[in-house]
Coordinates of C-alpha atoms (C1' of nucleotides) in Angstrom, one line a residue:
Chain V
X197 CA -20.9 13.8 35.9
X198 CA -24.5 14.4 34.2
X199 CA -26.5 11.5 35.3
X200 CA -29.3 13.9 34.1
X201 CA -29.8 16.3 31.3
X202 CA -31.6 19.2 32.6
X203 CA -34.5 20.2 30.4
X204 CA -34.1 23.2 27.7
X205 CA -37.0 25.2 29.4
X206 CA -35.5 24.7 33.0
X207 CA -32.0 26.0 32.3
X208 CA -31.3 29.4 34.3
X209 CA -27.7 29.7 33.5
X210 CA -26.1 30.2 30.0
X211 CA -22.7 30.7 30.6
X212 CA -20.9 31.4 27.4
X213 CA -17.9 28.9 26.2
X214 CA -14.3 29.8 26.0
X215 CA -14.9 30.6 22.6
X216 CA -17.8 32.9 23.4
X217 CA -20.8 31.0 22.3
X218 CA -23.9 30.4 24.0
X219 CA -25.1 26.8 23.8
X220 CA -28.8 25.6 23.3
X221 CA -30.3 22.6 22.1
X222 CA -31.3 24.1 19.1
X223 CA -28.0 25.3 18.1
X224 CA -26.6 21.9 18.8
X225 CA -29.2 20.5 16.3
X226 CA -28.6 22.9 13.8
X227 CA -24.8 22.6 13.8
X228 CA -25.2 18.9 13.7
X229 CA -27.3 19.0 10.7
X230 CA -24.7 21.5 9.0
X231 CA -21.9 19.1 9.7
X232 CA -23.7 16.3 8.2
X233 CA -23.9 18.3 5.1
X234 CA -20.2 19.1 5.2
X235 CA -18.7 15.9 6.1
X236 CA -21.1 13.3 5.0
X237 CA -23.1 10.6 7.0
X238 CA -19.9 9.6 9.2
X239 CA -19.0 13.0 9.8
X240 CA -21.1 13.7 13.0
X241 CA -19.1 13.1 16.1
X242 CA -19.2 14.4 19.4
X243 CA -15.6 15.7 19.1
X244 CA -16.3 17.4 15.8
X245 CA -19.3 18.8 17.1
X246 CA -17.4 20.3 20.0
X247 CA -15.1 21.8 17.9
X248 CA -17.7 23.2 15.3
X249 CA -19.5 24.6 18.5
X250 CA -16.5 26.0 20.1
X251 CA -16.9 24.1 23.2
X252 CA -15.4 21.2 24.7
X253 CA -16.9 17.8 23.4
X254 CA -18.4 16.8 26.8
X255 CA -20.5 19.9 27.0
X256 CA -22.9 17.7 24.4
X257 CA -23.9 15.7 27.5
X258 CA -24.9 18.7 29.4
X259 CA -27.9 19.0 26.7
X260 CA -28.5 15.3 25.3
X261 CA -28.1 12.0 27.0
X262 CA -25.9 10.9 24.3
X263 CA -25.8 10.8 20.5
X264 CA -28.8 8.7 20.2
X265 CA -30.9 11.4 22.4
X266 CA -29.4 13.8 19.9
X267 CA -30.6 11.6 16.9
X268 CA -34.0 11.7 17.9
X269 CA -33.8 15.4 18.2
X270 CA -32.5 15.7 14.7
X271 CA -35.5 13.4 13.4
X272 CA -38.0 15.7 15.0
X273 CA -36.6 18.8 13.5
X274 CA -36.8 17.1 10.0
X275 CA -40.6 16.3 10.7
X276 CA -41.1 20.0 11.8
X277 CA -39.5 21.0 8.7
X278 CA -41.8 18.6 6.5
X279 CA -44.7 19.8 7.8
X280 CA -44.4 23.5 8.2
X281 CA -46.4 25.8 5.9
X282 CA -48.8 22.8 4.8
X283 CA -52.4 23.8 3.9
X284 CA -55.4 21.7 3.3
X285 CA -57.5 22.0 0.1
X286 CA -60.1 19.6 1.3
X287 CA -59.5 17.1 -1.6
X288 CA -58.4 13.9 0.1
X289 CA -56.2 13.0 -2.9
X290 CA -54.6 16.4 -3.1
X291 CA -53.7 16.7 0.5
X292 CA -52.3 13.1 0.7
X293 CA -50.0 13.5 -2.2
X294 CA -49.0 16.8 -1.0
X295 CA -48.0 15.5 2.4
X296 CA -46.1 12.4 1.0
X297 CA -44.1 14.6 -1.7
X298 CA -43.4 17.2 1.5
X299 CA -42.1 14.4 3.8
X300 CA -40.1 13.2 0.7
X301 CA -38.6 16.3 0.0
X302 CA -37.9 17.5 3.7
X303 CA -35.8 14.3 4.3
X304 CA -33.9 14.6 0.7
X305 CA -32.8 18.0 1.9
X306 CA -30.8 16.3 4.6
X307 CA -30.1 12.8 3.0
X308 CA -27.5 12.2 5.9
X309 CA -29.6 13.1 8.5
X310 CA -32.3 11.2 7.0
X311 CA -30.6 7.9 6.9
X312 CA -30.0 8.3 10.7
X313 CA -33.7 9.3 11.5
X314 CA -36.0 7.7 9.0
X315 CA -36.4 4.4 10.9
X316 CA -37.0 5.9 14.2
X317 CA -40.2 6.6 16.4
X318 CA -40.0 10.1 18.1
X319 CA -43.5 10.2 19.3
X320 CA -43.1 13.9 19.8
X321 CA -45.7 16.6 18.9
X322 CA -44.9 17.0 14.9
X323 CA -45.1 13.5 14.3
X324 CA -48.3 13.0 16.2
X325 CA -49.8 16.0 14.6
X326 CA -49.1 14.7 11.0
X327 CA -50.6 11.1 11.9
X328 CA -53.7 12.7 13.2
X329 CA -53.7 14.8 9.8
X330 CA -53.4 12.0 7.6
X331 CA -56.2 9.9 9.7
X332 CA -58.9 12.5 9.5
X333 CA -58.0 13.2 5.4
X334 CA -58.9 9.1 4.9
X335 CA -61.7 9.2 7.6
X336 CA -63.2 11.9 5.5
X337 CA -63.4 9.8 2.7
X338 CA -65.9 7.7 4.0
X339 CA -64.2 4.4 4.2
X340 CA -64.7 2.1 7.0
X341 CA -62.2 2.3 9.9
X342 CA -60.4 -0.9 9.1
X343 CA -59.6 0.4 5.7
X344 CA -58.8 4.0 7.0
X345 CA -56.0 2.0 9.1
X346 CA -54.7 -0.1 6.6
X347 CA -54.1 2.5 4.1
X348 CA -53.1 5.2 6.7
X349 CA -50.3 2.5 7.9
X350 CA -49.1 2.0 3.9
X351 CA -49.1 5.6 3.1
X352 CA -46.9 6.6 6.4
X353 CA -44.6 3.9 5.8
X354 CA -43.9 4.1 2.1
X355 CA -43.1 7.8 2.6
X356 CA -40.7 7.1 5.1
X357 CA -39.4 4.1 3.4
X358 CA -38.8 5.8 0.1
X359 CA -37.2 8.6 1.8
X360 CA -34.8 6.8 3.7
X361 CA -33.6 4.6 0.4
X362 CA -33.3 7.5 -1.7
X363 CA -31.6 9.5 0.9
X364 CA -29.2 6.6 1.8
X365 CA -28.0 6.9 -1.9
X366 CA -27.8 10.8 -1.8
X367 CA -25.6 10.4 1.3
X368 CA -23.2 8.0 0.1
X369 CA -19.7 9.2 0.2
X370 CA -19.1 10.8 -3.5
X371 CA -16.8 8.3 -4.4
X372 CA -18.7 5.5 -3.6
X373 CA -21.9 7.3 -5.3
X374 CA -20.1 7.7 -8.7
X375 CA -18.8 4.0 -8.9
X376 CA -22.5 2.7 -8.0
X377 CA -23.7 5.3 -10.9
X378 CA -21.2 3.6 -13.2
X379 CA -21.7 0.2 -12.5
X380 CA -25.3 0.4 -13.0
X381 CA -24.9 2.4 -16.2
X382 CA -22.4 0.2 -17.6
X383 CA -24.7 -2.9 -16.5
X384 CA -27.6 -1.9 -18.3
X385 CA -26.3 -0.2 -21.1
X386 CA -24.0 -3.4 -22.0
X387 CA -25.7 -6.3 -21.3
X388 CA -26.1 -8.5 -24.2
X389 CA -29.7 -9.4 -25.7
X390 CA -29.0 -13.2 -26.0
X391 CA -28.4 -13.4 -22.4
X392 CA -30.5 -10.5 -20.7
X393 CA -33.4 -9.5 -23.4
X394 CA -35.7 -7.5 -21.4
X395 CA -33.0 -5.4 -19.7
X396 CA -31.4 -4.9 -23.4
X397 CA -34.7 -4.2 -25.0
X398 CA -35.5 -1.2 -22.3
X399 CA -31.9 -0.3 -21.7
X400 CA -32.1 3.4 -23.1
X401 CA -35.7 4.0 -21.0
X402 CA -34.1 2.4 -17.7
X403 CA -30.9 4.4 -17.9
X404 CA -33.0 7.5 -18.4
X405 CA -34.7 7.1 -15.2
X406 CA -32.3 5.7 -13.1
X407 CA -31.6 8.8 -11.3
X408 CA -35.0 9.8 -10.7
X409 CA -36.9 8.6 -7.4
X410 CA -39.7 6.0 -8.2
X411 CA -41.5 7.5 -5.3
X412 CA -44.1 9.6 -7.0
X413 CA -45.0 6.7 -9.2
X414 CA -45.4 4.4 -6.3
X415 CA -47.2 7.0 -4.5
X416 CA -49.5 7.7 -7.3
X417 CA -50.4 3.9 -7.6
X418 CA -51.1 3.5 -3.8
X419 CA -53.5 6.7 -4.6
X420 CA -55.1 4.7 -7.3
X421 CA -55.9 1.8 -5.4
X422 CA -57.0 3.9 -2.6
X423 CA -59.3 5.7 -4.9
X424 CA -60.9 2.2 -6.1
X425 CA -61.4 1.2 -2.5
X426 CA -63.4 4.7 -1.7
X427 CA -65.3 4.0 -5.0
X428 CA -66.4 0.4 -3.6
X429 CA -67.3 1.9 -0.1
X430 CA -69.5 4.6 -1.7
X431 CA -71.1 2.2 -3.9
X432 CA -71.8 -0.3 -0.9
X433 CA -73.4 2.7 1.2
X434 CA -75.0 4.5 -1.4
X435 CA -75.9 2.1 -4.3
X436 CA -77.6 5.4 -6.0
X437 CA -73.9 6.7 -6.4
X438 CA -73.7 4.1 -9.3
Chain I
X146 CA 1.5 -4.5 4.4
X147 CA -1.6 -5.8 2.2
X148 CA -1.9 -3.3 -0.1
X149 CA -3.7 -5.6 -2.6
X150 CA -6.2 -8.5 -1.6
X151 CA -5.5 -11.7 -3.1
X152 CA -8.6 -13.0 -5.0
X153 CA -10.1 -16.0 -3.4
X154 CA -9.5 -18.4 -6.4
X155 CA -6.1 -17.1 -6.7
X156 CA -4.9 -18.5 -3.2
X157 CA -2.4 -20.8 -2.7
X158 CA -1.6 -21.4 0.5
X159 CA -4.2 -22.1 3.3
X160 CA -2.1 -21.9 6.9
X161 CA -4.6 -22.3 9.6
X162 CA -4.4 -19.5 12.3
X163 CA -3.0 -20.2 15.8
X164 CA -6.4 -21.7 16.8
X165 CA -6.4 -24.0 13.9
X166 CA -9.0 -22.4 11.9
X167 CA -8.6 -22.3 8.0
X168 CA -10.0 -18.5 6.9
X169 CA -12.0 -18.1 3.7
X170 CA -14.2 -15.2 2.6
X171 CA -17.1 -17.5 2.8
X172 CA -16.4 -18.2 6.5
X173 CA -15.9 -14.5 7.0
X174 CA -19.2 -13.8 5.8
X175 CA -21.3 -16.3 7.6
X176 CA -19.4 -15.3 10.8
X177 CA -19.9 -11.6 9.9
X178 CA -23.9 -12.7 9.6
X179 CA -23.8 -14.7 12.5
X180 CA -21.9 -11.8 14.8
X181 CA -24.5 -9.4 13.5
X182 CA -27.1 -11.6 14.9
X183 CA -25.7 -12.1 18.2
X184 CA -24.4 -8.5 18.9
X185 CA -26.9 -6.4 17.2
X186 CA -26.0 -3.9 14.5
X187 CA -23.2 -2.5 15.9
X188 CA -21.7 -5.7 16.9
X189 CA -19.7 -6.3 14.0
X190 CA -16.2 -4.9 14.7
X191 CA -12.9 -6.2 13.2
X192 CA -11.4 -7.0 16.3
X193 CA -14.7 -9.1 17.6
X194 CA -14.5 -11.0 14.2
X195 CA -11.0 -11.9 14.5
X196 CA -11.8 -13.0 18.0
X197 CA -14.6 -15.4 16.4
X198 CA -12.8 -16.3 13.6
X199 CA -9.5 -17.5 16.1
X200 CA -7.5 -15.1 14.1
X201 CA -5.9 -11.7 14.5
X202 CA -8.0 -9.0 13.8
X203 CA -5.6 -7.7 11.2
X204 CA -6.2 -11.2 9.2
X205 CA -9.3 -9.5 7.6
X206 CA -7.4 -7.2 5.6
X207 CA -5.9 -10.5 3.7
X208 CA -9.2 -11.2 2.5
X209 CA -11.1 -7.6 2.2
X210 CA -9.8 -4.3 1.4
X211 CA -11.9 -3.2 4.5
X212 CA -15.0 -3.4 6.4
X213 CA -17.1 -1.5 3.3
X214 CA -15.8 -4.1 1.3
X215 CA -16.8 -6.5 3.4
X216 CA -20.2 -5.2 3.5
X217 CA -20.8 -5.5 0.0
X218 CA -20.1 -9.0 0.1
X219 CA -22.6 -9.7 2.8
X220 CA -25.0 -7.6 0.4
X221 CA -24.3 -10.3 -2.5
X222 CA -24.9 -13.1 0.1
X223 CA -28.3 -11.6 0.9
X224 CA -29.3 -11.0 -2.5
X225 CA -28.4 -14.4 -3.3
X226 CA -30.6 -16.0 -0.5
X227 CA -33.6 -14.2 -1.4
X228 CA -33.8 -15.1 -5.2
X229 CA -32.6 -18.8 -4.5
X230 CA -35.4 -21.6 -5.3
X231 CA -38.0 -19.2 -6.7
X232 CA -40.2 -20.6 -9.3
X233 CA -42.5 -19.0 -12.1
X234 CA -46.4 -19.6 -12.0
X235 CA -46.8 -18.0 -15.3
X236 CA -49.3 -15.6 -13.6
X237 CA -47.7 -12.0 -13.7
X238 CA -49.7 -11.1 -10.3
X239 CA -48.6 -14.1 -8.3
X240 CA -44.9 -14.3 -9.4
X241 CA -44.4 -10.7 -8.8
X242 CA -46.0 -10.8 -5.5
X243 CA -43.6 -14.1 -4.4
X244 CA -40.6 -12.1 -5.8
X245 CA -41.7 -9.0 -3.6
X246 CA -42.4 -11.0 -0.5
X247 CA -39.1 -13.3 -0.7
X248 CA -36.7 -10.1 -0.8
X249 CA -38.6 -8.8 2.0
X250 CA -38.5 -11.9 4.0
X251 CA -34.9 -12.5 3.3
X252 CA -33.8 -8.9 4.4
X253 CA -35.7 -9.3 7.5
X254 CA -33.9 -12.5 8.3
X255 CA -31.3 -11.0 8.6
X256 CA -32.0 -7.2 9.6
X257 CA -28.8 -6.1 11.2
X258 CA -27.1 -7.0 7.8
X259 CA -29.9 -5.5 5.8
X260 CA -29.6 -2.1 7.4
X261 CA -25.9 -2.1 6.4
X262 CA -26.6 -3.4 2.7
X263 CA -30.2 -2.3 1.9
X264 CA -29.4 0.7 0.0
X265 CA -26.0 -0.4 -2.0
X266 CA -25.8 -1.3 -5.5
X267 CA -23.8 -4.4 -6.1
X268 CA -24.3 -5.0 -9.8
X269 CA -23.6 -8.6 -9.5
X270 CA -25.0 -11.9 -11.1
X271 CA -28.0 -11.9 -8.7
X272 CA -29.0 -8.7 -8.6
X273 CA -29.0 -8.3 -12.4
X274 CA -30.7 -11.8 -12.6
X275 CA -33.4 -10.2 -10.6
X276 CA -34.3 -7.2 -12.6
X277 CA -34.1 -9.3 -15.6
X278 CA -36.8 -11.6 -14.4
X279 CA -39.0 -8.6 -13.2
X280 CA -38.8 -6.8 -16.5
X281 CA -39.6 -10.0 -18.4
X282 CA -43.0 -10.4 -16.1
X283 CA -43.9 -6.9 -16.6
X284 CA -43.6 -7.2 -20.4
X285 CA -45.4 -10.4 -20.8
X286 CA -48.5 -8.4 -19.7
X287 CA -48.4 -6.4 -23.0
X288 CA -47.8 -3.2 -21.1
X289 CA -46.2 -0.4 -23.3
X290 CA -42.8 -0.3 -22.4
X291 CA -42.5 3.1 -20.8
X292 CA -45.0 1.5 -18.2
X293 CA -43.3 -1.5 -17.8
X294 CA -40.2 0.6 -16.9
X295 CA -42.0 3.0 -14.5
X296 CA -43.8 0.0 -12.7
X297 CA -40.5 -2.2 -12.4
X298 CA -39.0 0.7 -10.7
X299 CA -41.7 1.5 -8.5
X300 CA -42.0 -2.1 -7.6
X301 CA -38.2 -3.1 -7.1
X302 CA -37.6 0.2 -5.1
X303 CA -40.3 -0.5 -2.9
X304 CA -39.5 -3.9 -2.0
X305 CA -36.0 -2.7 -0.8
X306 CA -37.4 0.5 0.7
X307 CA -39.7 -1.4 3.1
X308 CA -37.0 -4.2 3.6
X309 CA -34.7 -1.6 4.7
X310 CA -37.3 0.2 7.2
X311 CA -38.7 -2.8 8.5
X312 CA -35.1 -4.3 9.1
X313 CA -34.0 -0.7 10.8
X314 CA -36.9 -1.3 13.6
X315 CA -35.8 -4.8 14.2
X316 CA -32.4 -4.0 14.0
X317 CA -32.6 -1.5 16.9
X318 CA -30.6 -2.3 20.1
X319 CA -33.1 -4.0 22.0
X320 CA -33.6 -1.1 25.0
X321 CA -34.2 1.5 22.0
X322 CA -36.5 -0.7 20.4
X323 CA -38.4 -1.5 23.6
X324 CA -38.4 2.6 24.3
X325 CA -39.7 3.1 20.8
X326 CA -42.4 0.7 21.3
X327 CA -43.5 2.2 24.7
X328 CA -43.8 5.5 23.5
X329 CA -45.7 4.5 20.4
X330 CA -48.4 2.5 22.5
X331 CA -48.8 5.0 24.9
X332 CA -49.0 7.9 22.5
X333 CA -51.8 6.2 20.6
X334 CA -53.7 4.6 23.4
X335 CA -53.6 7.9 25.8
X336 CA -54.3 11.0 23.4
X337 CA -57.3 12.8 24.3
X338 CA -60.3 12.6 21.7
X339 CA -60.6 16.4 22.3
X340 CA -57.0 17.1 20.7
X341 CA -56.7 14.0 18.4
X342 CA -60.4 12.7 17.6
X343 CA -59.2 10.7 14.7
X344 CA -56.2 8.9 16.5
X345 CA -58.6 8.4 19.7
X346 CA -61.0 6.9 17.1
X347 CA -58.8 4.4 15.9
X348 CA -56.4 3.7 18.5
X349 CA -57.3 0.2 19.1
X350 CA -57.1 -0.7 15.5
X351 CA -53.9 1.2 15.4
X352 CA -52.3 -0.5 18.3
X353 CA -53.3 -4.2 16.9
X354 CA -51.4 -3.3 13.7
X355 CA -48.3 -1.5 15.3
X356 CA -46.1 -4.6 14.9
X357 CA -47.1 -5.8 11.7
X358 CA -45.3 -4.5 8.2
X359 CA -47.3 -2.7 5.9
X360 CA -45.2 -4.0 2.9
X361 CA -47.8 -6.6 2.0
X362 CA -50.7 -4.0 2.0
X363 CA -48.7 -1.4 0.0
X364 CA -47.6 -4.4 -2.2
X365 CA -51.0 -5.3 -3.0
X366 CA -51.9 -1.9 -3.7
X367 CA -49.1 -1.4 -6.3
X368 CA -50.3 -4.7 -8.0
X369 CA -53.9 -3.2 -7.8
X370 CA -52.8 -0.2 -9.9
X371 CA -50.6 -2.1 -12.1
X372 CA -53.7 -4.2 -12.9
X373 CA -55.7 -1.5 -13.7
X374 CA -53.0 -0.1 -16.3
X375 CA -52.8 -3.5 -17.9
X376 CA -56.6 -3.4 -18.2
X377 CA -56.5 -0.4 -20.0
X378 CA -53.7 -1.1 -22.4
X379 CA -55.5 -4.5 -23.3
X380 CA -58.6 -2.4 -24.1
X381 CA -56.8 -0.1 -26.0
X382 CA -55.3 -2.7 -28.5
X383 CA -57.8 -5.4 -28.2
X384 CA -61.3 -3.5 -28.1
X385 CA -63.4 -6.6 -28.4
X386 CA -61.8 -7.6 -25.1
X387 CA -64.2 -4.9 -23.3
Chain R
dG222 C1' -22.5 40.3 49.5
dA223 C1' -22.7 35.0 50.4
dG224 C1' -24.1 30.6 49.0
dT225 C1' -25.2 27.4 45.8
dA226 C1' -25.1 24.4 42.1
dA227 C1' -25.5 24.7 36.8
dC228 C1' -22.5 24.3 33.5
dG229 C1' -18.1 24.4 30.9
dT230 C1' -13.3 22.0 30.8
dC231 C1' -9.9 18.7 31.5
dA232 C1' -8.0 14.2 31.5
dA233 C1' -8.7 9.4 31.2
dC234 C1' -10.8 5.1 29.8
dG235 C1' -11.8 1.2 26.9
dG236 C1' -12.9 0.8 22.4
dC237 C1' -12.8 1.3 17.4
dG238 C1' -10.2 0.8 11.7
dT239 C1' -6.3 0.2 10.1
dT240 C1' -1.3 -0.1 8.8
dG241 C1' 3.9 -1.4 8.9
dG242 C1' 6.9 -4.9 9.8
dC243 C1' 8.2 -9.3 11.0
dG244 C1' 8.6 -14.4 11.3
dT245 C1' 6.9 -18.9 10.0
dA246 C1' 6.0 -22.3 7.2
dA247 C1' 3.5 -23.8 2.9
dG248 C1' 4.4 -24.7 -1.9
dG249 C1' 6.9 -24.6 -6.1
dT250 C1' 11.2 -26.4 -8.2
dG251 C1' 15.0 -29.3 -8.7
Chain N
dC160 C1' 14.2 -34.5 -0.4
dA161 C1' 16.5 -29.7 0.2
dC162 C1' 16.2 -25.1 -1.1
dC163 C1' 13.8 -20.4 -2.0
dT164 C1' 10.0 -17.7 -2.2
dT165 C1' 6.4 -15.3 -0.6
dA166 C1' 1.6 -15.7 1.2
dC167 C1' -0.3 -15.2 5.3
dG168 C1' -0.8 -14.8 10.3
dC169 C1' 0.7 -11.9 14.2
dC170 C1' 2.1 -8.0 16.9
dA171 C1' 2.5 -3.6 17.9
dA172 C1' 1.1 1.1 16.9
dC173 C1' -1.5 5.1 15.3
dG174 C1' -5.0 8.3 15.8
dC175 C1' -9.5 8.3 15.8
dC176 C1' -14.3 7.2 18.7
dG177 C1' -18.2 7.9 22.7
dT178 C1' -18.6 8.5 27.4
dT179 C1' -17.5 9.8 32.6
dG180 C1' -15.7 11.7 36.9
dA181 C1' -13.7 15.5 39.0
dC182 C1' -12.8 20.3 39.4
dG183 C1' -13.3 25.1 39.2
dT184 C1' -15.9 29.2 37.6
dT185 C1' -19.3 31.9 37.7
dA186 C1' -24.1 33.2 37.0
dC187 C1' -27.8 33.2 39.6
dT188 C1' -31.0 33.3 44.3
dC189 C1' -32.0 35.5 48.8

DNA sequence: GAGTAACGTCAACGGCGTTGGCGTAAGGTG
DNA sequence: CACCTTACGCCAACGCCGTTGACGTTACTC
C-alpha cells in the first residue's frame, strides 16, 4: 500500500468518498482540530477521523505518513494562526509583547492540539518567519549578537513553554480539571497558619489568581530584564546617552 | 473484580506472583519509571508492566485504579525527588535559583515521566511544602503581598513550564528527535541572507546553542526583574537606603 | 476509446486498557 | 493445628487502537 504519500500539489484526482466528501490535507487538519475540541485530548483517533470525514480510516494514509505526520501539520496550522494579521509598531518592547501574547492566545484557542504540538519543531515557513521576525526586533535594539541570541531563545521558549503548560490544564478531561481545581482551592484556603504561615497569610490573593495564567507576568519580567540589558549596551557604546 | 483498590497500609497479605515477586505500590512506581526510561514515552503499558514485574497485567488494578492513578503516583515521586536534600542559604536570589534549577533537573532526569506528569496538580505534601517555601523566601524580601504572589506564580509556573517543554524534547522517540534536530540545523545553517538576513547573520550562534535549555537564562531574567522590584519596594519604605 | 495508476475501501494483524470470574493460599480465630 | 474467609494473582475476553496489503473503481492522459 501507500509507501509514499503524494504531495498535495501533485494530486491529480479528487475522487469523492462513498459519502460524497472530497478529501484534502487542509480538510483533514481542520477536522482533526474540531475532533480534538469535541472529544478531548485523546479524542483524535484514525478511526474516528475517518468517521467524521465520511471516509475509510485508512484514507488518512493517502494524505499523511501517519498520526505523527498529521500532528506536525496541525502544529504548522497553529503557528500560522498565531502570526496571522500581526503588524509591527517599530517599538521593540511593544512588538515582542504582542508576539508573545499572540502565540499564547493561539495555542490556548486549541488547547488539546497545543498539548500535542507545542514541543515539536516543524521547520516550516511560518515557524521560520516568526524566528526571523523576533531576531530582527532584538537586533534593532543595538544589543550585541550574543545577547540577541540569548534573549531570543528565552523569549521563544518561554512563550511555547507557558502555552503548553496552560493548554495542558485547559485540555484535561472536565472531571479531572474540576477535581484538580477543588484540591487546589481546598488546599490553599484551609491550610492552618501554624504549619503553613505563608500560604495561610496569602491564601485570598492566591485563590483569586489561581485561574489566571502567569504568562503575562513572566513575559513582562523577561522584557524588564531585556530592557535593562539594552540600556547597559547603549551606555557602553554611547556614553553621552547617560 | 477490583471495584476498589486496597490502600497500601491496609494490606494484610503479600502473596508472591508465580515468578516469586512480592508486589507493592512503590515497586510498581519504580518499575514504571524504569520502563519509561528503557522503552520511551509510549513504552509504559499495563501488559509490559506486568511482564517486567513478573505478574499478570491485571495485577496493576489491585494497586491502582488505572493508568491515570499510577501517573499521579509517579508525579508525586518526581516532586519528592526534586526537593529532597535542599538547604537554605538565607539569600533569596540564591535560594530561588537553586529551587528552580532543582525542579528542572529532577524532571529532566526522567523526561518521559515528566511529560506525563508536569501539568498535573497533585496537592500532596511535597508540592505544598515547596509552595510554602517559595512564598516564605519572597516574603522575607519585604515585597508587598501583591508582588509576592505575582512573582511566586511566575516563578513556579515558569519552572514547571520549561521543565515540561525541555522534557518533551528529550522524550521524543529517537528517530523523531533526530529528525527534528536535522531539520533545525539544516534550516538555520542554510537559509539565504537575502530572504532571512537575521537568521543568516546569527546562524552560528543559534546552532551552537540549540541543544541547551533556555531555562537558566529565563530564570535569571525573572530574578533580575524581581530584584528590581525588591529595590523599588525598599526605596519606597526606607528612603535613606538610596 | 483505451490504458494507467491514484485513491477509496475492505479485511486483517498485533497491540492496547480494562474487567468479570475463578482458584488458591495467606491470615485470623479457636 | 484446623478451619474459614477473602485478598490477590491469574485467565480469558471485550472493544478499542494504528497500521498495512490487496483489490477494484474511476478520473485522468493520450
